[in-house]
Short mmCIF file of C-alpha atoms and ligand atoms in Angstrom, two decimals:
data_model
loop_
_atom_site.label_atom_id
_atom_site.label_comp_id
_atom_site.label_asym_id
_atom_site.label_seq_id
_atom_site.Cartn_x
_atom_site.Cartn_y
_atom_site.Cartn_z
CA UNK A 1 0.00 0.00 0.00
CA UNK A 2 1.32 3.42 -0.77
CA UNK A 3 1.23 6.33 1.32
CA UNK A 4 -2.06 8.16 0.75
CA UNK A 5 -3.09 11.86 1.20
CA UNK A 6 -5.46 12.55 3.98
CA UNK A 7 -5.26 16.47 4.00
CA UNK A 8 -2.94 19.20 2.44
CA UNK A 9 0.49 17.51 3.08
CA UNK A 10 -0.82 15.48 5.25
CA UNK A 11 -0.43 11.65 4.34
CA UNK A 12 -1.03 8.51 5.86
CA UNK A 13 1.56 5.68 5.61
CA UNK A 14 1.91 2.32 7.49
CA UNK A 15 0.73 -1.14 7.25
CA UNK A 16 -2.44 -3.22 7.51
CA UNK A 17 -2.36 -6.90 9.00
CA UNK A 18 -5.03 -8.43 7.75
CA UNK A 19 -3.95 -11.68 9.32
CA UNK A 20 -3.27 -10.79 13.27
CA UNK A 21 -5.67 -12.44 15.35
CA UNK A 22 -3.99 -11.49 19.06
CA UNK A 23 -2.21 -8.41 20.61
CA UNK A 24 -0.47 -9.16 23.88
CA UNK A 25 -0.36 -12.60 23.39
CA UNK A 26 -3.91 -11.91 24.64
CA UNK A 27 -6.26 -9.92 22.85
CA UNK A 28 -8.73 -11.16 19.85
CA UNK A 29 -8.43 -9.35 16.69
CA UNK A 30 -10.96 -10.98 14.94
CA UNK A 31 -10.76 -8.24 12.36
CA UNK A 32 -6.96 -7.70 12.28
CA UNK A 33 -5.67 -4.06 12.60
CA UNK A 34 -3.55 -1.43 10.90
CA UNK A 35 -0.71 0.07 12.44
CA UNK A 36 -1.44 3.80 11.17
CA UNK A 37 1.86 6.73 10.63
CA UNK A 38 1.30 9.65 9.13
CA UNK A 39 4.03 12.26 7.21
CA UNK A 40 2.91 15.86 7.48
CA UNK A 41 5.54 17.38 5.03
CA UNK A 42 5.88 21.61 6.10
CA UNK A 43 7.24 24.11 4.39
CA UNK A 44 10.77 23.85 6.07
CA UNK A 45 10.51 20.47 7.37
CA UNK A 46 9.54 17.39 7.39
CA UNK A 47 7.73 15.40 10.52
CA UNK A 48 6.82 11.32 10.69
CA UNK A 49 4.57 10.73 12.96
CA UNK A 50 4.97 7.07 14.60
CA UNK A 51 5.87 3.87 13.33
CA UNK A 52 4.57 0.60 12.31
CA UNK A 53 5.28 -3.16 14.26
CA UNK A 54 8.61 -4.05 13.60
CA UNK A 55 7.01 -7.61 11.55
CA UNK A 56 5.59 -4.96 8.78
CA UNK A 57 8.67 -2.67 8.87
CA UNK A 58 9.33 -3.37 5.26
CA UNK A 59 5.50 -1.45 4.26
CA UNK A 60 6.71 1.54 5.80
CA UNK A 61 9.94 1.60 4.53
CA UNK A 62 9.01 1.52 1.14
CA UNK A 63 6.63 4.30 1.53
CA UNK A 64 9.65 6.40 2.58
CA UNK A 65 11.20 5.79 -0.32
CA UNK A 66 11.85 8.79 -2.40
CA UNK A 67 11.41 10.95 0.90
CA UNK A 68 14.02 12.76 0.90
CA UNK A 69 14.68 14.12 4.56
CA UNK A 70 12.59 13.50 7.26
CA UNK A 71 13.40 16.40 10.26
CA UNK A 72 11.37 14.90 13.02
CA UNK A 73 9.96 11.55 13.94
CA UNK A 74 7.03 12.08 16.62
CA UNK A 75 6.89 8.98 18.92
CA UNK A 76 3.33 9.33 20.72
CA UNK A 77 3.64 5.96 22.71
CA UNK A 78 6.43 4.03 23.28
CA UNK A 79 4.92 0.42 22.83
CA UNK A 80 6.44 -1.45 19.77
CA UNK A 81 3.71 -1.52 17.54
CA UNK A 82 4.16 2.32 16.93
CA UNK A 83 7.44 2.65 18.10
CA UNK A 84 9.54 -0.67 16.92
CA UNK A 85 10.24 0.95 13.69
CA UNK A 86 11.81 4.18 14.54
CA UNK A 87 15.32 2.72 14.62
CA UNK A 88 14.89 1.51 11.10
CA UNK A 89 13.85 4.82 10.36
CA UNK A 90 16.16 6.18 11.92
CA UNK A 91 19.19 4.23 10.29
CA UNK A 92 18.33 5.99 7.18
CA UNK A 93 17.57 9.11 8.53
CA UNK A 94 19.74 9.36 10.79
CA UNK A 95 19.56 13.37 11.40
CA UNK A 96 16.17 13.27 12.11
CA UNK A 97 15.12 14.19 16.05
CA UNK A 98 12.81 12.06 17.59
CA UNK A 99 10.03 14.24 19.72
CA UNK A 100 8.83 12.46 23.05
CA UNK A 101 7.66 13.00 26.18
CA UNK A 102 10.69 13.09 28.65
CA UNK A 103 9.06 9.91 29.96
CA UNK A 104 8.80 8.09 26.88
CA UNK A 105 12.83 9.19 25.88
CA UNK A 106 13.47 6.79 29.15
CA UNK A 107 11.31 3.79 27.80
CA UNK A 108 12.23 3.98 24.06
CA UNK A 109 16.03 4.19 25.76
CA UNK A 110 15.08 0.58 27.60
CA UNK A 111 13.00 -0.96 25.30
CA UNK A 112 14.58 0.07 21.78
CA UNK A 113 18.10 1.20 22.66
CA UNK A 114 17.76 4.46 21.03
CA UNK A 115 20.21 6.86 21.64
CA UNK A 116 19.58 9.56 23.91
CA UNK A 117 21.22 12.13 21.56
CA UNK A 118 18.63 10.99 18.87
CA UNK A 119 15.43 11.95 21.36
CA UNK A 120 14.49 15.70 22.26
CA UNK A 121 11.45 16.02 24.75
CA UNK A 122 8.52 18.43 24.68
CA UNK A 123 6.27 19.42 27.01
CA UNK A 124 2.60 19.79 27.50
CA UNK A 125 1.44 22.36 25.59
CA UNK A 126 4.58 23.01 23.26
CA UNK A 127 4.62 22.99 19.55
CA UNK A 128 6.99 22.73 16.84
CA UNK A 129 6.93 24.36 13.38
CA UNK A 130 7.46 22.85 10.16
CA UNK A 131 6.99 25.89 8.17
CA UNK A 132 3.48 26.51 7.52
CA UNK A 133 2.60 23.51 9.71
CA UNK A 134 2.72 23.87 13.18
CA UNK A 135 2.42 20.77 15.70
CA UNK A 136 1.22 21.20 18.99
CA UNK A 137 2.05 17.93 21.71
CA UNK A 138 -0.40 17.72 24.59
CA UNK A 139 0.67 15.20 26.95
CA UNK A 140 -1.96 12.19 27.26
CA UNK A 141 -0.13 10.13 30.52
CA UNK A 142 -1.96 6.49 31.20
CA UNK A 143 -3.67 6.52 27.81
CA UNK A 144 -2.53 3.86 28.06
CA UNK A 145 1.19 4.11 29.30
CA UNK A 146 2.51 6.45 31.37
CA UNK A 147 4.51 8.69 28.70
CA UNK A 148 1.69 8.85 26.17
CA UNK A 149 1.12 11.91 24.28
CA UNK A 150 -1.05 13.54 21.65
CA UNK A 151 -0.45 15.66 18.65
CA UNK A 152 -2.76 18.54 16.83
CA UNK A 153 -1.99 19.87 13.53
CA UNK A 154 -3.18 23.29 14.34
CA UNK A 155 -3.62 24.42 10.25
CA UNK A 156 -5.50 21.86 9.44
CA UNK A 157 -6.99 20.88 12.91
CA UNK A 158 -6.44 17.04 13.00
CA UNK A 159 -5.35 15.75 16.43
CA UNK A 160 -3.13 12.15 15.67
CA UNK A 161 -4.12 10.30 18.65
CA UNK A 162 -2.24 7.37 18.86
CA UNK A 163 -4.32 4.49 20.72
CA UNK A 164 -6.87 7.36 21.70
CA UNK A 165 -10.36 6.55 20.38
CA UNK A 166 -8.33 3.71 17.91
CA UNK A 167 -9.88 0.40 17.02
CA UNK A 168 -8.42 -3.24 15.16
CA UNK A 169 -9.65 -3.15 12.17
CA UNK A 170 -7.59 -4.08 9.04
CA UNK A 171 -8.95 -2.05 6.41
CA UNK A 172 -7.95 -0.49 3.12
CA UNK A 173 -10.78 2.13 3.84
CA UNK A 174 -9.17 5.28 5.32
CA UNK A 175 -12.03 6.95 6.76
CA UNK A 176 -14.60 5.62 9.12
CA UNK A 177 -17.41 3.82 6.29
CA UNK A 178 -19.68 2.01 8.90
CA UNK A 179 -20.06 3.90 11.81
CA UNK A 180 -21.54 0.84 13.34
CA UNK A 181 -18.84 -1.59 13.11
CA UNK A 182 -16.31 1.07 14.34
CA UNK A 183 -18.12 1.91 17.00
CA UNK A 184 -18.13 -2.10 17.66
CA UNK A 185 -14.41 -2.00 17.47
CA UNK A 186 -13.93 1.15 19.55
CA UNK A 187 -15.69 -0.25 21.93
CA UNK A 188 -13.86 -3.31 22.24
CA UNK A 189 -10.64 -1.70 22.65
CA UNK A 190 -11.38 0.55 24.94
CA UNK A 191 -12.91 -1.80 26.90
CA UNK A 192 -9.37 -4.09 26.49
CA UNK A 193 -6.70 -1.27 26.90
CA UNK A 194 -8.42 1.64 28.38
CA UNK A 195 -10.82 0.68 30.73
CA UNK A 196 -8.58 0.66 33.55
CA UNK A 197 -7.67 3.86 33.67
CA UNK A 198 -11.20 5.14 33.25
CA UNK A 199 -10.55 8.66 35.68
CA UNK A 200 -6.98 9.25 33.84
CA UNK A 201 -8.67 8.67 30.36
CA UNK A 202 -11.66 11.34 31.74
CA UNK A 203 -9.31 13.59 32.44
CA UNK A 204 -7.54 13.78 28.95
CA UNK A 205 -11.04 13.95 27.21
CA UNK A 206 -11.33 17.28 29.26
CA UNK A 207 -7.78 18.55 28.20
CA UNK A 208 -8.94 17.74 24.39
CA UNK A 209 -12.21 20.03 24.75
CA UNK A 210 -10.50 23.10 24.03
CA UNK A 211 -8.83 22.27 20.64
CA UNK A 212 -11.05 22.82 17.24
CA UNK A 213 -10.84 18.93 16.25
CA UNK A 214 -12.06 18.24 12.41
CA UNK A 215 -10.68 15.13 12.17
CA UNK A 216 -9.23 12.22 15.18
CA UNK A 217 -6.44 10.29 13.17
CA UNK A 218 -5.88 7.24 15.25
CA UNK A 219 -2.84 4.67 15.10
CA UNK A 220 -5.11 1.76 14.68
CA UNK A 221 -8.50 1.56 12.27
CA UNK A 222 -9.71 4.17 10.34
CA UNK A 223 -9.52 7.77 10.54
CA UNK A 224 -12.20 9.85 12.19
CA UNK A 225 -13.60 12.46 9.75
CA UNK A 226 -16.37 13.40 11.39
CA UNK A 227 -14.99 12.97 15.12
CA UNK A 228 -17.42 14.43 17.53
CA UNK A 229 -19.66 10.64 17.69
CA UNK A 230 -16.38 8.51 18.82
CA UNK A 231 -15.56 11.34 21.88
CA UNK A 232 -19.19 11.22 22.59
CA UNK A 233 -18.94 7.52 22.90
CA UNK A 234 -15.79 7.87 24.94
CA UNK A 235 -17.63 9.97 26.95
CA UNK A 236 -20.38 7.81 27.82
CA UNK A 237 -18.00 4.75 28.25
CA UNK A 238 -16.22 6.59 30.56
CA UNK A 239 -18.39 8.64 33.16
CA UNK A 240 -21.89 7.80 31.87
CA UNK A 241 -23.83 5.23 34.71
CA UNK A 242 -23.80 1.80 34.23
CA UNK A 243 -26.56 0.27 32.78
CA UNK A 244 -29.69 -1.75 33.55
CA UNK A 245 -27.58 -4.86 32.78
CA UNK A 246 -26.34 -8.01 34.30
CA UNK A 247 -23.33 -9.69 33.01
CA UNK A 248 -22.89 -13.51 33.62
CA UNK A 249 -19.27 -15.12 32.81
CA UNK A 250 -20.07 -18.61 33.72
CA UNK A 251 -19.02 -22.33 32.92
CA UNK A 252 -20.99 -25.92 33.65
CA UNK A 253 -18.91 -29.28 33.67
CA UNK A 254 -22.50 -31.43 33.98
CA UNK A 255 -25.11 -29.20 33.68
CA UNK A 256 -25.76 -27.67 37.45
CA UNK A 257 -24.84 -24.89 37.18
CA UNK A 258 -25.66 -24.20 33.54
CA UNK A 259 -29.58 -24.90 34.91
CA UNK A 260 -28.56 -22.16 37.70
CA UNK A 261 -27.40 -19.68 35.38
CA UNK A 262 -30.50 -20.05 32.95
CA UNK A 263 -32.84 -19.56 36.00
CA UNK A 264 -31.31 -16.87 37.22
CA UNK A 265 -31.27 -14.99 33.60
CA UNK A 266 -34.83 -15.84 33.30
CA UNK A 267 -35.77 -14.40 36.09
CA UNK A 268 -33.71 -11.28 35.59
CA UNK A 269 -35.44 -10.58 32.62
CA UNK A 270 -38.82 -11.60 34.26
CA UNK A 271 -38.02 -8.17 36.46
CA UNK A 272 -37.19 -6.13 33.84
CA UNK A 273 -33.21 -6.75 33.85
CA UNK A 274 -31.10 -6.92 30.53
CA UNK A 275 -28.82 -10.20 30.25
CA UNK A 276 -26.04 -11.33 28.51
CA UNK A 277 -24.50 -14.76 28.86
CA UNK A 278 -21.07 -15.88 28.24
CA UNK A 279 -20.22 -19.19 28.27
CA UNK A 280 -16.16 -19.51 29.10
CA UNK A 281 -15.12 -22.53 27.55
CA UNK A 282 -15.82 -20.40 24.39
CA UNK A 283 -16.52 -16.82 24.52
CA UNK A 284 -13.93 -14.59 22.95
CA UNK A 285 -12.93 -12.62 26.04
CA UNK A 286 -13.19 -9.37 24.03
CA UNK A 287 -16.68 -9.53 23.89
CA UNK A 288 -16.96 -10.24 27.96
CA UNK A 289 -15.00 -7.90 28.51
CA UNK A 290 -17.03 -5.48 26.36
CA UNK A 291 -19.95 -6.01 27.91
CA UNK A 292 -18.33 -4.87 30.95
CA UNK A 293 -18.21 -1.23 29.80
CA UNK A 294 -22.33 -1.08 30.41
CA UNK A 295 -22.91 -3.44 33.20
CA UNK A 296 -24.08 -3.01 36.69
CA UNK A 297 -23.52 -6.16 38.00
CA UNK A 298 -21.52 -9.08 37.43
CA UNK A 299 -22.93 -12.69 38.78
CA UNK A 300 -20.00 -15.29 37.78
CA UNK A 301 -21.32 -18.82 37.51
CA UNK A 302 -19.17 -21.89 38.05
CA UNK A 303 -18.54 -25.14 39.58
CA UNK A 304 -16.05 -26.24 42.79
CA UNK A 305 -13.04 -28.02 41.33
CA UNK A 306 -10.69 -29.34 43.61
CA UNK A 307 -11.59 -27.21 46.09
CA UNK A 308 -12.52 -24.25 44.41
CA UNK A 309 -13.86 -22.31 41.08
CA UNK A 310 -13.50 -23.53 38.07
CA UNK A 311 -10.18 -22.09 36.50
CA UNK A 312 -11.83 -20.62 33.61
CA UNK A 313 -14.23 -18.51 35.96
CA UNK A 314 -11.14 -17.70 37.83
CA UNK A 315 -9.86 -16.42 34.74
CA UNK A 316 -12.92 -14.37 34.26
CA UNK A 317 -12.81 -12.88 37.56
CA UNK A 318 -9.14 -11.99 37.21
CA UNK A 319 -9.74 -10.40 33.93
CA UNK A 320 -12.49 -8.33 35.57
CA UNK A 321 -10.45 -6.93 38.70
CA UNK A 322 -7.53 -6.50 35.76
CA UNK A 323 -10.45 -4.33 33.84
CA UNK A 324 -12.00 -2.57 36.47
CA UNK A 325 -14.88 -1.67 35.05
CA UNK A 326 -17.58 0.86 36.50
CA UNK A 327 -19.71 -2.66 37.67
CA UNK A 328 -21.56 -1.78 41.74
CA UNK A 329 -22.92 -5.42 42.28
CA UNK A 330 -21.31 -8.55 42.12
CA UNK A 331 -22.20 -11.91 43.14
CA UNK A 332 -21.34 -16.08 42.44
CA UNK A 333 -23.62 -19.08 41.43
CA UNK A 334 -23.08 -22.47 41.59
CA UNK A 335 -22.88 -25.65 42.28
CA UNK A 336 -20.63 -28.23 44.75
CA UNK A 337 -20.18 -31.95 44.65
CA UNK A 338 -19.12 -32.10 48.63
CA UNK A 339 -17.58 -28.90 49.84
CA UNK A 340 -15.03 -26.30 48.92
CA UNK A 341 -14.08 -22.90 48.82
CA UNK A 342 -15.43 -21.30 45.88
CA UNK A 343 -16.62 -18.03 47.15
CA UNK A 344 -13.96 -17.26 49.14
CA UNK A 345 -10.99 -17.71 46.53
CA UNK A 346 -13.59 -15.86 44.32
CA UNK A 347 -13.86 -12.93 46.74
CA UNK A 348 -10.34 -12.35 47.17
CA UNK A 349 -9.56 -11.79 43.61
CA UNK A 350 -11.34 -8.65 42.88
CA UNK A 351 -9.69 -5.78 45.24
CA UNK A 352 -9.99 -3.28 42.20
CA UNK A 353 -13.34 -3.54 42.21
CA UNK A 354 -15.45 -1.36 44.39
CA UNK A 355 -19.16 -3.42 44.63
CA UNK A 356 -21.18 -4.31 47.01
CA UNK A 357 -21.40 -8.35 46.69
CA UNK A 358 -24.91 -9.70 46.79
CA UNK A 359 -25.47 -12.84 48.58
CA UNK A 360 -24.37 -16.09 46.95
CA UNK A 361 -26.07 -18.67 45.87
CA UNK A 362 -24.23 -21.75 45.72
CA UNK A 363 -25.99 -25.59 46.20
CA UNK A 364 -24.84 -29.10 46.24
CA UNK A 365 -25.57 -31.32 42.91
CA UNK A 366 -28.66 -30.33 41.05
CA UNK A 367 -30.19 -27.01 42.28
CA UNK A 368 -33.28 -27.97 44.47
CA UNK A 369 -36.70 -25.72 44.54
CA UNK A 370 -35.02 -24.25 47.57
CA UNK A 371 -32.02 -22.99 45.38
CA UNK A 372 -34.15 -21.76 42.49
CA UNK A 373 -36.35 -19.71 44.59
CA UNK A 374 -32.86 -18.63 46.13
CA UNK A 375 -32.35 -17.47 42.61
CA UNK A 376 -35.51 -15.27 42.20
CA UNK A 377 -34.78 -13.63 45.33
CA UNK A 378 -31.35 -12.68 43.97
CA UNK A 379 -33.31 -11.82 40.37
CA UNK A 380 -35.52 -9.36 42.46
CA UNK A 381 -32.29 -7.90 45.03
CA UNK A 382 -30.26 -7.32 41.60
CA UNK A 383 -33.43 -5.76 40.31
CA UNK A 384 -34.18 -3.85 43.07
CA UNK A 385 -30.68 -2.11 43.16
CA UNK A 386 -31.00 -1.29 39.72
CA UNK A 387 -34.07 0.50 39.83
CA UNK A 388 -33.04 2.02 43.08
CA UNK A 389 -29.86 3.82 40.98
CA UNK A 390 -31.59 4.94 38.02
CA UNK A 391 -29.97 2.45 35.85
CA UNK A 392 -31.76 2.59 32.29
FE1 FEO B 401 -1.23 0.38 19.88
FE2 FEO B 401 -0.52 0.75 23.13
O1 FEO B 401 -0.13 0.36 21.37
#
């Protein structure tokens, strides 16, 4: 792919990996990703902003090719997939600056070995002129590393975001075409990489409001062109209320607590409660943990094995406390051959998050009438709560 204009001078370059299907060792991409740079040529000089992954280095390169002089490579975020190919870059330009935050010059020092001569910092606030370009850096920390950083093209009023309001979608499409499907996207990584620092991520949306932003060019998916619906939706995701919505990571080895679970959704929805269901032994953990942005209340279902949950609820539950989303209730179901200690090992993995746990409901074999009407009472507490809180 060549590099392609996206305003006056302006260009986007980098790669698209239409075959990735995990980030982090970790993450689903069921839709890939790009790795987005851009090349904002000025008047007197010449800036690149980012990198690609180091595995697609050879994409970028040859879209440098008949550059002549790049003056300035602008390194928002430190984590390879942006950074790992500024040292190519910088082995054939090897005059050009690269423009950090004096937090990232220490990490791309560790992580890439590049010199310290070859780094200038900026602070908050200060901009750089290319000419008749002018860049202005507005520090971004914990979005999602500590040295992130911003950049706004004040001419032509496009802010480069980096992982800010990005989303993994391999596409040759530039700008956002389906509004739906990005929003999808968006929605699933934020809810993977920026949910945890929700207040820190609130903050930086505030910083933002004062700039005149036309267009939010992101370093993964497609470019925002018409940028105010994604900050909205950051906005929401981020200090709106949790909604009228009960989340239920669970997993059945013969059936108990499978019939628990079903129960218990029925009768959630009997009181007016939304549901979603994820089965562990095959949900894509992106979508759990997407459903996590909206809900109020977690119930994790699962079996005692060998003494306790079953690891793939455990897994759940860690990835939730990891997550910390805005959820207020949280409780367990399931069931026990002859004893255990499910619901404490449960308990004591969540310390990030700040709910009030509802009582358990946890029964031996086959649930009995007993345990299914300890079910609807739990349907009708979680409902209760809900209503109580306004939750829509
Ligand atoms: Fe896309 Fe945090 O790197």
């Amino acid at each position: 792919m060549q590099k392609r204009q996206i305003a006056d001078k302006v260009y986007w370059l980098g790669a698209i990996d239409w075959e990735r299907r995990l980030f982090d060792s970790l993450i689903p991409l069921p839709d890939g990703t790009t790795y987005n740079a851009y090349l904002i040529e000025g008047s007197e000089k010449t800036a690149l902003l980012d990198s690609v992954d180091p595995p697609m280095a050879d994409d970028l390169m040859a879209q440098l090719d008949g550059i002549k002089k790049i003056d300035f490579i602008v390194s928002h975020h430190a984590e390879q997939d942006h950074s790992g190919t500024i040292p190519g870059v910088l082995k054939r330009f090897p005059d050009a600056q690269v423009v950090v935050t004096e937090k990232a010059a220490g990490m791309l020092g560790d992580l890439l070995k590049i010199p310290k001569e070859s780094m200038v910092s900026v602070k908050d606030g200060e901009t750089l002129s290319l000419g008749d370009k002018t860049l202005q850096f507005n520090h971004t920390p914990w979005v999602h590393w500590p040295e992130t950083m911003v950049t706004y093209l004040n001419e032509d009023r496009i802010l480069f975001s980096c992982d800010f309001f990005g989303s993994h979608i391999a596409t040759a499409d530039l700008f956002v075409t389906d509004q739906g499907r990005v929003y999808e996207a968006a929605k699933r990584y934020f809810a993977e990489i920026m949910m945890p620092f929700r207040s820190m991520i609130e903050k930086n949306i505030e910083k933002l409001a004062g700039y005149d932003i036309q267009m939010i060019a992101p370093s993964h998916g497609q470019i925002h062109d018409r940028p105010s619906w994604i900050m909205e939706a950051y906005r929401d995701w981020v200090t709106g209320t949790p909604k009228n919505l009960v989340v239920i990571p669970y997993v059945s080895m013969h059936g108990s607590t499978r019939e628990m679970v079903n129960h218990l959704a029925a009768a959630l929805v009997e009181n007016g409660v939304r549901v979603e269901l994820f089965p562990l032994p095959v949900t894509d953990i992106g979508k759990l943990a997407m459903a996590l942005v909206d809900a109020a209340t977690i119930v994790v279902g699962t079996p005692t094995v060998l003494a306790g949950p079953h690891p793939l609820a455990a897994y759940a539950t860690f990835l939730a406390n990891a997550l910390k989303p805005r959820v207020k209730f949280l409780s367990i179901v399931g069931s026990y051959g002859w004893g255990g200690k499910t619901v404490e090992t449960l308990a004591g993995m969540i310390p990030n998050l700040k709910v009030e746990v509802i009582e358990p409901v946890l029964c031996k074999g086959l649930p009995s009438k007993t345990d299914l009407g300890s079910l609807d009472g739990m349907a009708g507490a979680i409902a209760e709560k809900h209503r109580e809180n306004g939750y829509q």
